[in-house]
CSV table of C-alpha atoms and ligand atoms in Angstrom, one decimal:
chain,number,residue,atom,x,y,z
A,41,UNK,CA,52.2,86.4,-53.4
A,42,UNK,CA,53.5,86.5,-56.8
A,43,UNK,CA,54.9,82.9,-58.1
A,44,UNK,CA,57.3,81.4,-60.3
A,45,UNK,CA,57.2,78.2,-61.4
A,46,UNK,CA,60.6,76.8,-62.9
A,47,UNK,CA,59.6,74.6,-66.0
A,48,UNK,CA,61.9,74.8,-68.4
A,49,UNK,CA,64.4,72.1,-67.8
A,50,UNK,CA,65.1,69.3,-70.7
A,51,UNK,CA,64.4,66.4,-68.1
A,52,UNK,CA,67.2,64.5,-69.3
A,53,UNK,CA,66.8,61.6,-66.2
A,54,UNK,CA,64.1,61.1,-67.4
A,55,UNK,CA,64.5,60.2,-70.9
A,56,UNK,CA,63.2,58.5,-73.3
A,57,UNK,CA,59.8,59.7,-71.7
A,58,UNK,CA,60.9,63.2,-72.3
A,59,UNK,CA,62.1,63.1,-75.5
A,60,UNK,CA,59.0,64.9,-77.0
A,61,UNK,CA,57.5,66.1,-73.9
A,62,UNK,CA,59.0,68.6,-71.0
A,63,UNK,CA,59.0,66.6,-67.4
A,64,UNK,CA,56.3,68.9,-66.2
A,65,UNK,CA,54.1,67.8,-68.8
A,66,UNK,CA,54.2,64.1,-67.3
A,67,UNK,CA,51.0,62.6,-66.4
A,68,UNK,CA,50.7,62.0,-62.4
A,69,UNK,CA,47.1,60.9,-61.9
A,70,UNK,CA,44.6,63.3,-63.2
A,71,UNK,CA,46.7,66.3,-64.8
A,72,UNK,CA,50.2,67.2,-65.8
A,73,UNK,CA,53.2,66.7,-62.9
A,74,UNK,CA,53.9,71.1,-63.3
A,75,UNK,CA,49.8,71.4,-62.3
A,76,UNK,CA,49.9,69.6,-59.2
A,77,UNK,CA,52.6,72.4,-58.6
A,78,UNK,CA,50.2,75.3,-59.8
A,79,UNK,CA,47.0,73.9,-57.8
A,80,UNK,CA,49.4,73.5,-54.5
A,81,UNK,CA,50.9,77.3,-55.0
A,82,UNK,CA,47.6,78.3,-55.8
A,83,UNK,CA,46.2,77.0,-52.4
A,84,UNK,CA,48.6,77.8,-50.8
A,85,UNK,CA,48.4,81.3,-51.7
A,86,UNK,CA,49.9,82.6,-55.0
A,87,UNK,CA,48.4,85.2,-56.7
A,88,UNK,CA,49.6,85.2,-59.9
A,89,UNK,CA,51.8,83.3,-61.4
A,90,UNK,CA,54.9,83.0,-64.2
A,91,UNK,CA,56.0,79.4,-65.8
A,92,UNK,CA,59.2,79.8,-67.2
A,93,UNK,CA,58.9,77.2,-70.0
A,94,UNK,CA,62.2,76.8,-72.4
A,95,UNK,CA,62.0,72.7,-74.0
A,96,UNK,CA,58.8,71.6,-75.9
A,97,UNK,CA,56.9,75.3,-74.3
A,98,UNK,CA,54.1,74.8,-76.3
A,99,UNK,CA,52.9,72.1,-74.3
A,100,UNK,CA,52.4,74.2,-70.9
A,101,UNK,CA,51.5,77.0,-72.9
A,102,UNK,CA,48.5,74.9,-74.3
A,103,UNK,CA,47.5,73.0,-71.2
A,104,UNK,CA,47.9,76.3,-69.0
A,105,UNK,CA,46.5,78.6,-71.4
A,106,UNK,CA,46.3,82.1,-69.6
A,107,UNK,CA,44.4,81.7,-66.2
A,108,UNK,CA,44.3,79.0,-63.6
A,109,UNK,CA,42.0,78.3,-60.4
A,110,UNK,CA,41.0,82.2,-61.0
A,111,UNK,CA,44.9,83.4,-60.7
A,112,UNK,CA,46.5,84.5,-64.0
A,113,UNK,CA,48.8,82.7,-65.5
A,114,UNK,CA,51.9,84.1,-68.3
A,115,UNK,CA,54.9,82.6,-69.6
A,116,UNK,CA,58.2,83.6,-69.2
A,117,UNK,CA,60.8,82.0,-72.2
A,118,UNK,CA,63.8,80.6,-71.1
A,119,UNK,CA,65.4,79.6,-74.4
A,120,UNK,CA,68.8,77.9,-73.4
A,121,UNK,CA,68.9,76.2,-69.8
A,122,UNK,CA,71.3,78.0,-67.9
A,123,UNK,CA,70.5,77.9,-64.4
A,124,UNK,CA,67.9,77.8,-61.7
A,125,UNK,CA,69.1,82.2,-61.4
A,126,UNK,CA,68.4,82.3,-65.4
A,127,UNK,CA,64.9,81.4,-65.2
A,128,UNK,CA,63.5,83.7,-62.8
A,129,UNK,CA,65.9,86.4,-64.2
A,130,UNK,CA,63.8,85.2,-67.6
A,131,UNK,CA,60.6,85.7,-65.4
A,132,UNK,CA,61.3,89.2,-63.9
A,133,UNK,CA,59.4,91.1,-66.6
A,134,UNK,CA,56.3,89.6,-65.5
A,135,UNK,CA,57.1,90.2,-61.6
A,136,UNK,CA,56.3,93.5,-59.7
A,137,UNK,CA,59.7,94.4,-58.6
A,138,UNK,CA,58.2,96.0,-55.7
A,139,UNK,CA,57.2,93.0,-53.9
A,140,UNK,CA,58.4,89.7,-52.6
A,141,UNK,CA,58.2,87.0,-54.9
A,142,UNK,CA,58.1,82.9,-54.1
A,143,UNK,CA,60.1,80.4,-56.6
A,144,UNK,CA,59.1,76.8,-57.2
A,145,UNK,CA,60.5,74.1,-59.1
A,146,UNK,CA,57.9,72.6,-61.2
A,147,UNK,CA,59.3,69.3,-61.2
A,148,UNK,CA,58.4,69.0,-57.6
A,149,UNK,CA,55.3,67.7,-55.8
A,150,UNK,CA,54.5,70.0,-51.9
A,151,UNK,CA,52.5,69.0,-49.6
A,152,UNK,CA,49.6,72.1,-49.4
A,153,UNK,CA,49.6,72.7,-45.4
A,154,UNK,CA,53.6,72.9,-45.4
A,155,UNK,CA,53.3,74.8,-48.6
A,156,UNK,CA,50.8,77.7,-47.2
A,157,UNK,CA,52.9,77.7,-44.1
A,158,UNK,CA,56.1,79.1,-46.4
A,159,UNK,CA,53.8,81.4,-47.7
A,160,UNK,CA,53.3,83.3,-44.5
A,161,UNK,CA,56.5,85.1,-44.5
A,162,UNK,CA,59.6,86.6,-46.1
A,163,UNK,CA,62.4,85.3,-46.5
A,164,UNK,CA,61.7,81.5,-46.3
A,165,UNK,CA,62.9,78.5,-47.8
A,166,UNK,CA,61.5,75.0,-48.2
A,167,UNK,CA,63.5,71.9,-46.8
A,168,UNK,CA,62.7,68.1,-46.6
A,169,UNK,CA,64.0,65.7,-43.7
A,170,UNK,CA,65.5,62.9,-45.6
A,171,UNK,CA,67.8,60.0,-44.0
A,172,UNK,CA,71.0,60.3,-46.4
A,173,UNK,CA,70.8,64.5,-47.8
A,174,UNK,CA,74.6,63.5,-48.6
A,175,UNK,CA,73.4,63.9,-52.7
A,176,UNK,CA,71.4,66.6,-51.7
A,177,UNK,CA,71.8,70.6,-51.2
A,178,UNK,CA,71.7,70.7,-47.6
A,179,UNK,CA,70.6,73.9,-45.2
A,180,UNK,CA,72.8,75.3,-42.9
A,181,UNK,CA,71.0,76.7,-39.6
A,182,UNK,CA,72.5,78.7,-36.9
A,183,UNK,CA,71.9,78.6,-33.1
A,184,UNK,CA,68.2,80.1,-33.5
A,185,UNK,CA,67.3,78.1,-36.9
A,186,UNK,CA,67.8,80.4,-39.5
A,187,UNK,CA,69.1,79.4,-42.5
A,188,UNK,CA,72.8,80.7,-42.6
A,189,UNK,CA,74.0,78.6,-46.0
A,190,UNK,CA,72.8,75.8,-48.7
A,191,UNK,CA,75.9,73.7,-49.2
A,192,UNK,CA,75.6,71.5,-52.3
A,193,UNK,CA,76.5,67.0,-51.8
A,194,UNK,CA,78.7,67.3,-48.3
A,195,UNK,CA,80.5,64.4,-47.5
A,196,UNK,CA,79.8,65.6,-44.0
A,197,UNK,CA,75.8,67.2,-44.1
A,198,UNK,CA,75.6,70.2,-41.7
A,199,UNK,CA,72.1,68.8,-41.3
A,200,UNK,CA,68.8,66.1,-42.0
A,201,UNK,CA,67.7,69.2,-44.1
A,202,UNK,CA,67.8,69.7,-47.7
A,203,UNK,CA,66.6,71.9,-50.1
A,204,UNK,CA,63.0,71.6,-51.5
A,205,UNK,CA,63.1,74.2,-54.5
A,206,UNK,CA,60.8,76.2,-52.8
A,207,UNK,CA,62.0,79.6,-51.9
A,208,UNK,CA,60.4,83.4,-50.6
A,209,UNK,CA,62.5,85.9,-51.6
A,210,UNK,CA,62.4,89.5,-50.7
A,211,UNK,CA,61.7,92.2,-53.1
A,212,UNK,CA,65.4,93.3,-52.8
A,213,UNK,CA,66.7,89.6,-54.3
A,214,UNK,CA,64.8,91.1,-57.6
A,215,UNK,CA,68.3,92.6,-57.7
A,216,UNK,CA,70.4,89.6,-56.4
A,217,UNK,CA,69.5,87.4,-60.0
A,218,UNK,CA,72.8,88.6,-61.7
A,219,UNK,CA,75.0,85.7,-60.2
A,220,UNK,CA,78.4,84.0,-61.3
A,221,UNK,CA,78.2,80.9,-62.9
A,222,UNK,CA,78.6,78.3,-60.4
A,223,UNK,CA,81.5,75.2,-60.6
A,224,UNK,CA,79.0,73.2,-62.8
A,225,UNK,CA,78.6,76.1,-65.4
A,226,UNK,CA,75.1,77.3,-64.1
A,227,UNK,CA,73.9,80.3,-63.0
A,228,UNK,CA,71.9,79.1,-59.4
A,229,UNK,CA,69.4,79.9,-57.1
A,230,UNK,CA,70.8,79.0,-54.3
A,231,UNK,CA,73.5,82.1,-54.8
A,232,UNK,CA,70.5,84.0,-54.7
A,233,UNK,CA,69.4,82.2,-51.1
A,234,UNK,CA,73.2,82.7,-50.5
A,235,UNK,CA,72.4,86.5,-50.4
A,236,UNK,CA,69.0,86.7,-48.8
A,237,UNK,CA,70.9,84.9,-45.7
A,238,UNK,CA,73.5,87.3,-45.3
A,239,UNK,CA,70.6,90.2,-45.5
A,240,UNK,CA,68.2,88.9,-44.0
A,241,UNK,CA,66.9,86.0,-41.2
A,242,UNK,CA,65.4,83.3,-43.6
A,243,UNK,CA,63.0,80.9,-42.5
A,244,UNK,CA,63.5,77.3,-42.5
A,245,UNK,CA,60.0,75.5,-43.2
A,246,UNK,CA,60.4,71.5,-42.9
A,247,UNK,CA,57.8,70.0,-45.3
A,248,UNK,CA,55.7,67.2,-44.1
A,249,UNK,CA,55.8,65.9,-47.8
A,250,UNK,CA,58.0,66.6,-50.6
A,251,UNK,CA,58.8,64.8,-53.7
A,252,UNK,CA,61.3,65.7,-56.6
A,253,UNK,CA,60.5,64.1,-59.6
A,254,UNK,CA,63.5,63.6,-61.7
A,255,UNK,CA,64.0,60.2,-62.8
A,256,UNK,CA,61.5,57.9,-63.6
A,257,UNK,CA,60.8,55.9,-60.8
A,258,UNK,CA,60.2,59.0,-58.9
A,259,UNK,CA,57.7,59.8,-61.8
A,260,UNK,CA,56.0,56.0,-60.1
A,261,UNK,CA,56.3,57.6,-56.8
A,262,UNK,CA,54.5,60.8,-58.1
A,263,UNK,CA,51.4,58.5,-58.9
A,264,UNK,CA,51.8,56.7,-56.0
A,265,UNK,CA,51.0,59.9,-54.0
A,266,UNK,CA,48.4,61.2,-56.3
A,267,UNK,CA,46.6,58.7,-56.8
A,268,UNK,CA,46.3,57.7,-53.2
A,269,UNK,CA,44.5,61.0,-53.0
A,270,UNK,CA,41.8,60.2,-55.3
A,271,UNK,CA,38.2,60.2,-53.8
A,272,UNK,CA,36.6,57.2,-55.6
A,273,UNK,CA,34.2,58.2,-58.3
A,274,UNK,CA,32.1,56.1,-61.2
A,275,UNK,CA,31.3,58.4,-63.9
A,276,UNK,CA,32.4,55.5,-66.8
A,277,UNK,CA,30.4,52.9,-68.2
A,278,UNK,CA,31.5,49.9,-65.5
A,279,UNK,CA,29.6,46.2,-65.8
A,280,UNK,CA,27.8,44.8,-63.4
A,281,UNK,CA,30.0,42.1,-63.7
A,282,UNK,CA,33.1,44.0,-63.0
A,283,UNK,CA,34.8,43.7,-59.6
A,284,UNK,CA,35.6,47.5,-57.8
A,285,UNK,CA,37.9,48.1,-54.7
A,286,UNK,CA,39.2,50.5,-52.6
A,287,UNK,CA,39.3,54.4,-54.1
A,288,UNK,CA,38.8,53.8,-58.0
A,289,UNK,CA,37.6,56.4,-60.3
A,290,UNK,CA,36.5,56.1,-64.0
A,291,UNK,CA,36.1,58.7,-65.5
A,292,UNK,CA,33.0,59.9,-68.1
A,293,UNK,CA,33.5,57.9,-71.4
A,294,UNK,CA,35.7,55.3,-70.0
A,295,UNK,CA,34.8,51.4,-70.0
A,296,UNK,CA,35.3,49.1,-67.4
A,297,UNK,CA,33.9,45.1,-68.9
A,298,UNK,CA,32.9,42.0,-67.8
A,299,UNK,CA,35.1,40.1,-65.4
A,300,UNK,CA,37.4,42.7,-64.6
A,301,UNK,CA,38.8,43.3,-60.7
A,302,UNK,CA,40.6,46.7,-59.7
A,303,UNK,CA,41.9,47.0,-56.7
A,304,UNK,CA,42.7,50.7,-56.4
A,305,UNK,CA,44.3,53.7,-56.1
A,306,UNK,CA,43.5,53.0,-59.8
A,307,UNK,CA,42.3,55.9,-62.5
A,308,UNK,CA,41.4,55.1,-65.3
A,309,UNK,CA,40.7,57.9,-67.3
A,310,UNK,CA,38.4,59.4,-70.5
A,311,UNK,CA,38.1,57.4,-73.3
A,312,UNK,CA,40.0,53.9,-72.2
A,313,UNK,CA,39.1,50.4,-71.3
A,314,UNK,CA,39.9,47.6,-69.2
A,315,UNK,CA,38.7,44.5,-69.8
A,316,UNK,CA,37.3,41.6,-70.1
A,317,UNK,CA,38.7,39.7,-67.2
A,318,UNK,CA,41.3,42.1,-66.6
A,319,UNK,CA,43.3,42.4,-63.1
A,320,UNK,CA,44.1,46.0,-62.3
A,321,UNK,CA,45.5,47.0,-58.9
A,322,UNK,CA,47.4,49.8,-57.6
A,323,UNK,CA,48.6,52.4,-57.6
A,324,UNK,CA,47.8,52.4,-61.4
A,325,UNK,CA,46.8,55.0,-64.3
A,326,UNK,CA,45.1,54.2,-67.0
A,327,UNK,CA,46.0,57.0,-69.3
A,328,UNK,CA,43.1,58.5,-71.7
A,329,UNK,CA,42.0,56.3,-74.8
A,330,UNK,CA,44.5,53.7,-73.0
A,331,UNK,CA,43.9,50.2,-73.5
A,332,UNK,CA,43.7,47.0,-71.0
A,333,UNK,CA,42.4,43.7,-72.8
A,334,UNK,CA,41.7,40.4,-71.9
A,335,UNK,CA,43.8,38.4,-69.3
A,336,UNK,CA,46.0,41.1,-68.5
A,337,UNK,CA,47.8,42.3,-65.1
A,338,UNK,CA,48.7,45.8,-64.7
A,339,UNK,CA,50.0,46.5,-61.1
A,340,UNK,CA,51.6,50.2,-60.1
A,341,UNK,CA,51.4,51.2,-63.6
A,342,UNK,CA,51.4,54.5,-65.9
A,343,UNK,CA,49.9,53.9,-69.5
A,344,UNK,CA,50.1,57.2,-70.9
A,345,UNK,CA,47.7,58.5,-73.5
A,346,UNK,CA,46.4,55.7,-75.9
A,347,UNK,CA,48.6,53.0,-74.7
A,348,UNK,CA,47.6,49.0,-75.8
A,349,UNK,CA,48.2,46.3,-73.3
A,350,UNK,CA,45.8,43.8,-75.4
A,351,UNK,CA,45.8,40.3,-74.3
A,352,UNK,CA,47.8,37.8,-72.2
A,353,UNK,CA,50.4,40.1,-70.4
A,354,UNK,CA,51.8,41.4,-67.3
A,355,UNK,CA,52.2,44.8,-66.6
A,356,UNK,CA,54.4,45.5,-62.8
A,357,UNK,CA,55.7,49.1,-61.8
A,358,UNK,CA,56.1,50.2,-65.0
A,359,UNK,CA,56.1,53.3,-67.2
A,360,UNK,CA,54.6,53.3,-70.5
A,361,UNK,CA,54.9,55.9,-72.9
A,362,UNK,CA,52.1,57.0,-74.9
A,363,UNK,CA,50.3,54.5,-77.7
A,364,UNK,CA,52.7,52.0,-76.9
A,365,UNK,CA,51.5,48.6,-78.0
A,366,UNK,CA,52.4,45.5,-76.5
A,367,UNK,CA,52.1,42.4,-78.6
A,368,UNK,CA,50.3,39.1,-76.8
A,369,UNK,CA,51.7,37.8,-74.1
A,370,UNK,CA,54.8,40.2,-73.5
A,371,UNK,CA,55.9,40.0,-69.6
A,372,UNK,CA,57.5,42.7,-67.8
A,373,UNK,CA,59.8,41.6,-65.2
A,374,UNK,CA,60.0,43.7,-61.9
A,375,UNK,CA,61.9,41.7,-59.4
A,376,UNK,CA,65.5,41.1,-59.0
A,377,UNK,CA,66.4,37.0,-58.4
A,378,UNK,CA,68.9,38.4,-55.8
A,379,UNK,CA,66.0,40.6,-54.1
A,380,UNK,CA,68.5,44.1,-54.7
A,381,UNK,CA,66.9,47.2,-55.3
A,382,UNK,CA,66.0,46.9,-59.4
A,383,UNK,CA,69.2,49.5,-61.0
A,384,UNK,CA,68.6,51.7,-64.2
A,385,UNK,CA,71.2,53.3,-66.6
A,386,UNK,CA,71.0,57.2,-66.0
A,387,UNK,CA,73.7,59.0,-67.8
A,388,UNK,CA,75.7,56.1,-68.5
A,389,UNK,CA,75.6,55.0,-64.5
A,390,UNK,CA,74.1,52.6,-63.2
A,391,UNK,CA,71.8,54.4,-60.1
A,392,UNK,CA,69.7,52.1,-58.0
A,393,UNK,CA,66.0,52.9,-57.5
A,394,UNK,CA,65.9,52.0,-54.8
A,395,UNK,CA,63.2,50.0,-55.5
A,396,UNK,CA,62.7,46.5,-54.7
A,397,UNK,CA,59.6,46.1,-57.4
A,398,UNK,CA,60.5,48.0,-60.7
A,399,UNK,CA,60.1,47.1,-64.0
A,400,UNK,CA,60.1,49.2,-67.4
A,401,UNK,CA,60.2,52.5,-68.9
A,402,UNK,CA,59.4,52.5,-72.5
A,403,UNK,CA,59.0,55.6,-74.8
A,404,UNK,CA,55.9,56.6,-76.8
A,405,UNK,CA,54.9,54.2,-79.8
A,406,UNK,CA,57.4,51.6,-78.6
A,407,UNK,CA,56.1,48.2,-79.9
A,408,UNK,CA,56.4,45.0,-78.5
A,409,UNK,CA,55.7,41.6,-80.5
A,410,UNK,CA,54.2,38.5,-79.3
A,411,UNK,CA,55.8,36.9,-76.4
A,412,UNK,CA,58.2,39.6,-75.7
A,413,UNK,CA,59.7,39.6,-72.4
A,414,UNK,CA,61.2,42.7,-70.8
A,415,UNK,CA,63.7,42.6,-68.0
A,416,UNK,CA,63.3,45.0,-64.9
A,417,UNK,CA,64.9,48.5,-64.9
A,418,UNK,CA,65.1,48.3,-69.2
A,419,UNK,CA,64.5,51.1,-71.1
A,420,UNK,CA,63.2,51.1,-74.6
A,421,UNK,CA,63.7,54.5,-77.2
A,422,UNK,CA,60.5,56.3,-78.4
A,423,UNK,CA,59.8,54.3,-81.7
A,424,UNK,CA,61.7,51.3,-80.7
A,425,UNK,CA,60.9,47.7,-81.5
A,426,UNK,CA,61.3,44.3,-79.6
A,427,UNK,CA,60.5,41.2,-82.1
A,428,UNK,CA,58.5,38.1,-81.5
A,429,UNK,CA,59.7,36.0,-78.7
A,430,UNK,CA,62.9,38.3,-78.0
A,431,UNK,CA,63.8,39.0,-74.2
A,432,UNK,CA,65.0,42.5,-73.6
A,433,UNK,CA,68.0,41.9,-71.0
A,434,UNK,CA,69.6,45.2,-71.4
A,435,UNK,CA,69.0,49.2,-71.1
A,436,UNK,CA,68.5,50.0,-75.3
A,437,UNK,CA,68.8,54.2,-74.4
A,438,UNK,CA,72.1,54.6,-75.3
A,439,UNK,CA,74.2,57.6,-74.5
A,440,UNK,CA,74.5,58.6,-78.5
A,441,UNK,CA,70.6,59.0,-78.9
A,442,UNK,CA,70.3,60.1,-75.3
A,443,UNK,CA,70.3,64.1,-76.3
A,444,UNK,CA,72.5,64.9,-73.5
B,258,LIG,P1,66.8,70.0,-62.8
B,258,LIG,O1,66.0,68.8,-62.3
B,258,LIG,O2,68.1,70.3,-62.3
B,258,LIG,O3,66.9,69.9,-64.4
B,258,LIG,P2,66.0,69.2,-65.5
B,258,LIG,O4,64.6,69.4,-65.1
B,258,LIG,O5,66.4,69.7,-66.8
B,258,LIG,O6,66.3,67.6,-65.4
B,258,LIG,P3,67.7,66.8,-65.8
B,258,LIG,O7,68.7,67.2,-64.9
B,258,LIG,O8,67.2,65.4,-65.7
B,258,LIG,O9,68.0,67.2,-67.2
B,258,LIG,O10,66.0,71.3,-62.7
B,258,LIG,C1,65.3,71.7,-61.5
B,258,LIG,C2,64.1,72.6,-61.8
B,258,LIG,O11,64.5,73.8,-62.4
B,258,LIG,C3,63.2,72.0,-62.8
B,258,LIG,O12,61.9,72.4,-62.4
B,258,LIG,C4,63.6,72.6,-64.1
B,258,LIG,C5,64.1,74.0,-63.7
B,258,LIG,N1,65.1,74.6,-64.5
B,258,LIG,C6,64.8,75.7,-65.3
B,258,LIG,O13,63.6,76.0,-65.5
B,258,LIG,N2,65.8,76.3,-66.0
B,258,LIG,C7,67.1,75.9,-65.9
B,258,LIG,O14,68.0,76.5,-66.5
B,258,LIG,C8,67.4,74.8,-65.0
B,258,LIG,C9,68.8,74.3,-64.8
B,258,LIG,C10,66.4,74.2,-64.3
């Protein structure tokens, strides 16, 4: 069935890893957050499909190029963010009007089986069973478990159900795109779902696994799930004196030295090295032409492209932007003296993580000096500086530089 993927989104959450590439360009494991997205449609049964690209498009574009898994791949330009509607509307000259057609965000990670399951018929929308949907957009279902509505942060949820970003519409919603704009300014898909209800019986499918990946520790979670999928393979250049467990793969032209233990789900990819006497333990990437030196500890880690953890530092549930160094001995703290859940500054709120363990997220080239020490749920600017000895107690993202 013919697929768009909704990549076009500024991915302010998840700033300052954002601010010079789109979300679905983030690494998770081996490729780009937006491919896991492709490569599960793709199974799942897409047979073409249209990225609707707006911020920093040249990055899909390249990665992408015109043709994935054997399906063919265009781009659709969304140049101002105006809504979920906007996108596809942006997609539509791409898309046989004709036919059915299957919308997915491509911030979002599907689990494959559920995924070919909402495939198999028209109309259909995802959902995901969570505990508290009350921030969600939550489904509706009448008496026979149709979905009748999709009713946006209820203080009293209609359901466990809420909405996945994952949607098969019927060739008639090809005409349904021209929505209102919503309370929040936008123009939204779900008016569009709003519509294919009152035409048609849509389908509920419950995914067995679902993640949205909009702020960053949900970007940890995203490697979390990937990398716990990796089949352990050695193509790197690993010592004999070097200490492997559980599923760890090193990819061809990466080093692994003397006196190093990894304790996966760890990748570490082309071109980086870990090592000597290094401790790496999961779930951890080593980002390509990323660096791990001597008497370091990385734990549940991104290092993004060509970052330098050199010597004497620890490293816990952290993301770091690409070629960021980190002077000897800077510490990352991930742990609350008070055991909460580790808070974060999003939009000028304070959101918990929910997290227990959670330490940094630091844009790319941020550099730290000697004996730094980085408190848990900071965030560092791209470009930004932390001197000798200083301890970073506070969020440095400020709303001014924050793009919003
Ligand atoms: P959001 O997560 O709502 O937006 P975002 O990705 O820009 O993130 P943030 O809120 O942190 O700034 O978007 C959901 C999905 O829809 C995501 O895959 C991006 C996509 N999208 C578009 O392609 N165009 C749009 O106009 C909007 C609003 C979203």
């Amino acid at each position: 069935m013919q697929t768009v993927i909704l990549a076009a989104g500024r991915g302010t959450r998840m700033r300052p890893l954002t601010d010079r590439r789109p979300k679905p360009m983030l690494p998770v494991a081996d490729r780009p957050l937006v491919a896991h997205t492709a490569d599960a449609a793709i199974e799942a049964g897409a047979t073409d499909i249209t990225l609707v690209v707006g911020y920093e498009a040249g990055d899909v574009r390249d990665y992408f190029g015109d043709e994935r898994g054997g399906v063919p791949v265009a781009f659709a330009v969304q140049s101002e963010q105006r809504g979920t509607a906007d996108a596809v509307r942006a997609a539509a000259p791409h898309l046989d009007p004709d036919e059915p057609f299957v919308v997915l965000n491509g911030d979002a990670l599907y689990d494959v089986p559920s995924l070919s399951t909402l495939y198999e018929g028209t109309p259909a929308v995802g959902s995901f069973r969570v505990a508290d949907p009350s921030s969600y957009g939550v489904l509706d279902t009448d008496d026979e478990g149709f979905v009748t509505d999709v009713v946006e942060k209820p203080a009293d949820p209609p359901s466990d159900l809420v909405n996945a970003g994952a949607y098969v519409f019927p060739a008639e919603a090809h005409d349904w795109l021209d929505v209102a704009e919503s309370d929040r300014g936008e123009l939204e898909l779900t008016d569009v779902l709003a519509t294919t209800c009152e035409a048609y019986d849509v389908r509920g499918v419950a995914f067995d696994r679902w993640l949205d990946v909009g702020r960053p520790w949900e970007l940890l979670e995203a490697n979390e799930w990937k990398l716990g999928e990796l089949e352990p393979r050695i193509d790197g250049d690993v010592s004999e004196r070097a200490e492997l467990d559980g599923p760890v793969v090193v990819e061809a032209g990466a080093t692994v030295r003397s006196g190093v233990v990894i304790e996966g789900p760890v990748l570490v990819r082309r071109g980086a090295t870990v090592g000597p006497n290094a401790y790496v333990r999961g779930h951890t990437l080593v980002g390509e032409n990323a660096k791990v030196g001597h008497a370091v500890e990385v734990k549940n880690s991104v290092l993004m492209e060509g970052a330098t953890v050199g010597h004497l530092s620890y490293v816990g549930d952290s993301l770091l932007g690409r070629d960021v160094n980190f002077g000897a001995g800077t510490k990352v703290a991930n742990l609350r003296h008070d055991g909460e859940s580790v808070r974060q500054l999003l939009k000028g709120e304070l959101v918990s993580s929910g997290r227990r363990k959670y330490g940094v997220v630091l844009g790319d080239g941020v550099k730290t000096g000697i004996n730094a020490s980085l408190n848990a749920g900071v965030r560092i600017p791209t470009g930004g500086t932390v001197k000798p000895g200083e301890s970073v107690l506070y969020d440095r993202v400020g709303e001014n530089d924050a793009g919003d």
